[in-house]
Amino acid sequence: NGRNKYCKNFIFPYRFNGEGGSTFSITMTMTSVLGHVKEINFPPSFSDWQVVPYEDLFDAPIIDEISSNMADVAENLRQEARRADRLIIWTDCD
């Protein structure tokens, strides 16, 4: 199990095809996330886009943080990444 009941960690052997026709076996771990783990926002003083001129947003500070309901999902990714030699990100294109 991962740290979130909906994000399981699946660990399995995988045969990887390398360069020059070589193959080797690795241990693969696959996990998932629920939506967006990170939030990127402007400070509250920039949140009313009816008042703030859009050109001011280009120089505005950015708040980059883990979404409040994603702390356990983010920690699961950190733990798995610490054990990994390689990372493959498989996005769903949205």
Coordinates of N, CA and C in Angstrom, one line a residue:
N1 N 0.8 -1.2 0.0 CA 0.0 0.0 0.0 C 0.9 1.3 0.0
G2 N 0.4 2.3 -0.6 CA 1.0 3.6 -0.6 C 0.5 4.3 0.7
R3 N 0.8 5.6 0.8 CA 0.4 6.3 2.0 C -1.1 6.8 1.9
N4 N -1.6 6.7 0.7 CA -3.0 7.0 0.5 C -3.8 5.8 0.0
K5 N -4.9 5.5 0.5 CA -5.6 4.3 0.2 C -6.0 4.1 -1.2
Y6 N -6.1 5.2 -2.0 CA -6.4 5.2 -3.4 C -5.2 5.1 -4.3
C7 N -4.0 5.3 -3.8 CA -2.7 5.3 -4.5 C -1.9 4.1 -4.1
K8 N -2.1 3.0 -4.7 CA -1.3 1.8 -4.3 C 0.1 1.8 -5.0
N9 N 1.0 1.1 -4.4 CA 2.3 0.9 -5.0 C 2.4 -0.5 -5.5
F10 N 2.6 -0.7 -6.8 CA 2.7 -2.0 -7.4 C 4.1 -2.3 -7.7
I11 N 4.7 -3.3 -7.2 CA 6.1 -3.7 -7.3 C 6.2 -5.0 -8.1
F12 N 7.0 -5.0 -9.2 CA 7.0 -6.2 -10.0 C 8.4 -6.3 -10.8
P13 N 8.8 -7.5 -11.1 CA 10.0 -7.6 -12.0 C 9.7 -7.2 -13.4
Y14 N 10.6 -6.5 -14.1 CA 10.4 -6.1 -15.4 C 11.7 -6.3 -16.3
R15 N 11.5 -6.8 -17.4 CA 12.6 -7.1 -18.3 C 12.7 -5.9 -19.3
F16 N 13.9 -5.3 -19.2 CA 14.1 -4.0 -19.9 C 15.0 -4.3 -21.1
N17 N 14.7 -3.8 -22.3 CA 15.5 -3.9 -23.5 C 16.5 -2.7 -23.5
G18 N 17.8 -3.0 -23.5 CA 18.8 -2.0 -23.6 C 19.3 -1.8 -25.0
E19 N 20.3 -0.9 -25.1 CA 20.9 -0.7 -26.4 C 21.7 -1.9 -26.8
G20 N 21.8 -2.0 -28.1 CA 22.6 -3.1 -28.7 C 22.0 -4.5 -28.5
G21 N 20.7 -4.6 -28.2 CA 20.0 -5.9 -28.1 C 20.2 -6.5 -26.7
S22 N 20.9 -5.8 -25.8 CA 21.0 -6.4 -24.4 C 19.7 -6.3 -23.7
T23 N 19.4 -7.2 -22.8 CA 18.3 -7.1 -21.9 C 18.7 -7.3 -20.5
F24 N 18.0 -6.7 -19.6 CA 18.3 -6.9 -18.1 C 17.0 -6.7 -17.4
S25 N 17.1 -7.3 -16.2 CA 15.9 -7.3 -15.3 C 16.0 -6.2 -14.3
I26 N 14.9 -5.6 -14.0 CA 14.9 -4.5 -12.9 C 13.6 -4.8 -12.1
T27 N 13.6 -4.1 -10.9 CA 12.4 -4.1 -10.1 C 11.7 -2.8 -10.4
M28 N 10.5 -2.9 -10.9 CA 9.7 -1.7 -11.2 C 8.7 -1.4 -10.1
T29 N 8.5 -0.2 -9.8 CA 7.4 0.2 -8.9 C 6.5 1.2 -9.6
M30 N 5.3 0.9 -9.7 CA 4.3 1.8 -10.3 C 3.3 2.3 -9.3
T31 N 3.1 3.6 -9.3 CA 2.2 4.2 -8.3 C 1.4 5.3 -9.1
S32 N 0.5 6.0 -8.4 CA -0.3 7.0 -9.0 C -0.5 8.2 -8.1
V33 N -1.2 9.2 -8.7 CA -1.6 10.4 -7.9 C -3.1 10.6 -8.1
L34 N -3.6 11.5 -7.3 CA -5.1 11.8 -7.4 C -5.1 13.3 -7.8
G35 N -5.3 13.6 -9.1 CA -5.3 15.0 -9.5 C -4.0 15.7 -9.4
H36 N -4.0 16.9 -9.1 CA -2.7 17.7 -9.1 C -2.1 17.7 -7.7
V37 N -0.9 17.3 -7.6 CA -0.2 17.3 -6.3 C 0.2 18.7 -5.9
K38 N 0.6 19.5 -6.8 CA 1.2 20.8 -6.6 C 0.1 21.9 -6.9
E39 N 0.2 23.0 -6.2 CA -0.6 24.2 -6.5 C 0.3 25.3 -6.8
I40 N 0.1 26.0 -7.8 CA 0.8 27.2 -8.1 C -0.2 28.4 -8.2
N41 N 0.0 29.3 -7.3 CA -1.0 30.4 -7.2 C -0.3 31.7 -7.1
F42 N -1.0 32.8 -7.2 CA -0.5 34.1 -6.9 C -0.9 34.4 -5.5
P43 N -0.2 35.4 -4.8 CA -0.6 35.8 -3.5 C -2.1 36.4 -3.5
P44 N -2.7 36.4 -2.3 CA -4.1 36.9 -2.3 C -4.3 38.3 -2.9
S45 N -3.3 39.2 -2.8 CA -3.4 40.5 -3.3 C -3.5 40.6 -4.8
F46 N -3.2 39.4 -5.5 CA -3.3 39.3 -6.9 C -4.5 38.5 -7.4
S47 N -5.3 38.1 -6.4 CA -6.4 37.1 -6.7 C -7.6 37.6 -7.4
D48 N -7.9 38.9 -7.3 CA -9.0 39.5 -8.0 C -8.6 40.0 -9.3
W49 N -8.8 39.1 -10.3 CA -8.4 39.5 -11.7 C -9.3 40.5 -12.3
Q50 N -10.3 40.9 -11.7 CA -11.2 42.0 -12.2 C -10.5 43.4 -11.8
V51 N -9.7 43.4 -10.8 CA -9.0 44.6 -10.3 C -7.6 44.7 -10.7
V52 N -6.8 43.6 -10.6 CA -5.4 43.5 -10.9 C -5.2 43.5 -12.4
P53 N -4.4 44.5 -13.0 CA -4.1 44.5 -14.4 C -3.4 43.2 -14.8
Y54 N -3.8 42.6 -15.8 CA -3.2 41.3 -16.2 C -1.6 41.4 -16.4
E55 N -1.1 42.5 -16.9 CA 0.3 42.7 -17.1 C 1.1 42.6 -15.8
D56 N 0.4 42.9 -14.7 CA 1.1 42.8 -13.4 C 1.4 41.4 -13.0
L57 N 0.6 40.5 -13.5 CA 0.8 39.0 -13.2 C 2.1 38.5 -13.7
F58 N 2.7 39.1 -14.7 CA 4.0 38.6 -15.3 C 5.1 38.8 -14.2
D59 N 5.0 39.8 -13.4 CA 6.1 40.1 -12.4 C 5.6 39.8 -11.0
A60 N 4.4 39.2 -10.8 CA 3.9 38.9 -9.5 C 4.7 37.7 -8.9
P61 N 4.8 37.6 -7.6 CA 5.4 36.4 -7.0 C 4.5 35.2 -7.2
I62 N 5.0 34.1 -7.1 CA 4.3 32.8 -7.3 C 4.4 32.0 -6.0
I63 N 3.3 31.5 -5.5 CA 3.3 30.6 -4.4 C 3.2 29.2 -4.9
D64 N 4.2 28.4 -4.6 CA 4.4 27.0 -5.1 C 4.3 26.1 -3.9
E65 N 3.3 25.3 -3.8 CA 3.2 24.4 -2.6 C 2.4 23.1 -2.9
I66 N 2.5 22.2 -2.0 CA 1.8 20.9 -2.1 C 0.3 21.2 -1.8
S67 N -0.6 20.7 -2.6 CA -2.0 20.9 -2.3 C -2.3 20.3 -0.9
S68 N -3.2 21.0 -0.2 CA -3.4 20.6 1.2 C -3.9 19.1 1.4
N69 N -4.7 18.7 0.4 CA -5.2 17.3 0.5 C -4.3 16.3 -0.2
M70 N -3.1 16.7 -0.6 CA -2.2 15.8 -1.3 C -0.9 15.5 -0.5
A71 N -0.8 15.8 0.7 CA 0.4 15.6 1.5 C 0.8 14.2 1.5
D72 N -0.1 13.2 1.7 CA 0.2 11.8 1.8 C 0.6 11.3 0.4
V73 N 0.0 11.8 -0.6 CA 0.4 11.4 -2.0 C 1.8 11.9 -2.3
A74 N 2.1 13.1 -2.0 CA 3.4 13.7 -2.2 C 4.5 12.9 -1.4
E75 N 4.2 12.6 -0.2 CA 5.2 11.8 0.6 C 5.4 10.4 0.1
N76 N 4.4 9.8 -0.5 CA 4.6 8.5 -1.1 C 5.5 8.6 -2.3
L77 N 5.3 9.7 -3.1 CA 6.2 9.9 -4.3 C 7.7 10.1 -3.8
R78 N 7.8 10.9 -2.7 CA 9.2 11.2 -2.2 C 9.9 9.9 -1.7
Q79 N 9.1 9.0 -1.0 CA 9.7 7.8 -0.5 C 10.1 6.9 -1.6
E80 N 9.2 6.7 -2.6 CA 9.5 5.9 -3.7 C 10.7 6.4 -4.6
A81 N 10.8 7.7 -4.7 CA 11.8 8.3 -5.5 C 13.2 8.1 -4.8
R82 N 13.2 8.1 -3.5 CA 14.5 7.9 -2.8 C 15.1 6.5 -3.1
R83 N 14.3 5.6 -3.4 CA 14.7 4.2 -3.6 C 15.0 3.9 -5.1
A84 N 14.6 4.9 -6.0 CA 14.7 4.7 -7.4 C 16.0 5.1 -8.0
D85 N 16.4 4.3 -9.0 CA 17.6 4.7 -9.8 C 17.2 5.5 -11.1
R86 N 16.0 5.2 -11.5 CA 15.4 5.9 -12.7 C 13.9 6.2 -12.4
L87 N 13.5 7.2 -13.1 CA 12.1 7.7 -13.0 C 11.4 7.8 -14.4
I88 N 10.3 7.2 -14.5 CA 9.5 7.3 -15.8 C 8.2 8.0 -15.4
I89 N 7.9 9.2 -16.0 CA 6.7 9.9 -15.7 C 5.7 9.6 -16.9
W90 N 4.6 9.1 -16.5 CA 3.5 8.7 -17.5 C 2.3 9.6 -17.3
T91 N 2.2 10.7 -18.0 CA 1.1 11.6 -17.8 C -0.1 11.3 -18.6
D92 N -1.2 11.8 -18.3 CA -2.4 11.6 -19.0 C -2.8 12.8 -19.9
C93 N -1.9 13.6 -20.2 CA -2.0 14.7 -21.2 C -3.0 15.7 -20.9
D94 N -3.4 16.0 -19.7 CA -4.3 17.1 -19.4 C -3.6 18.1 -18.5

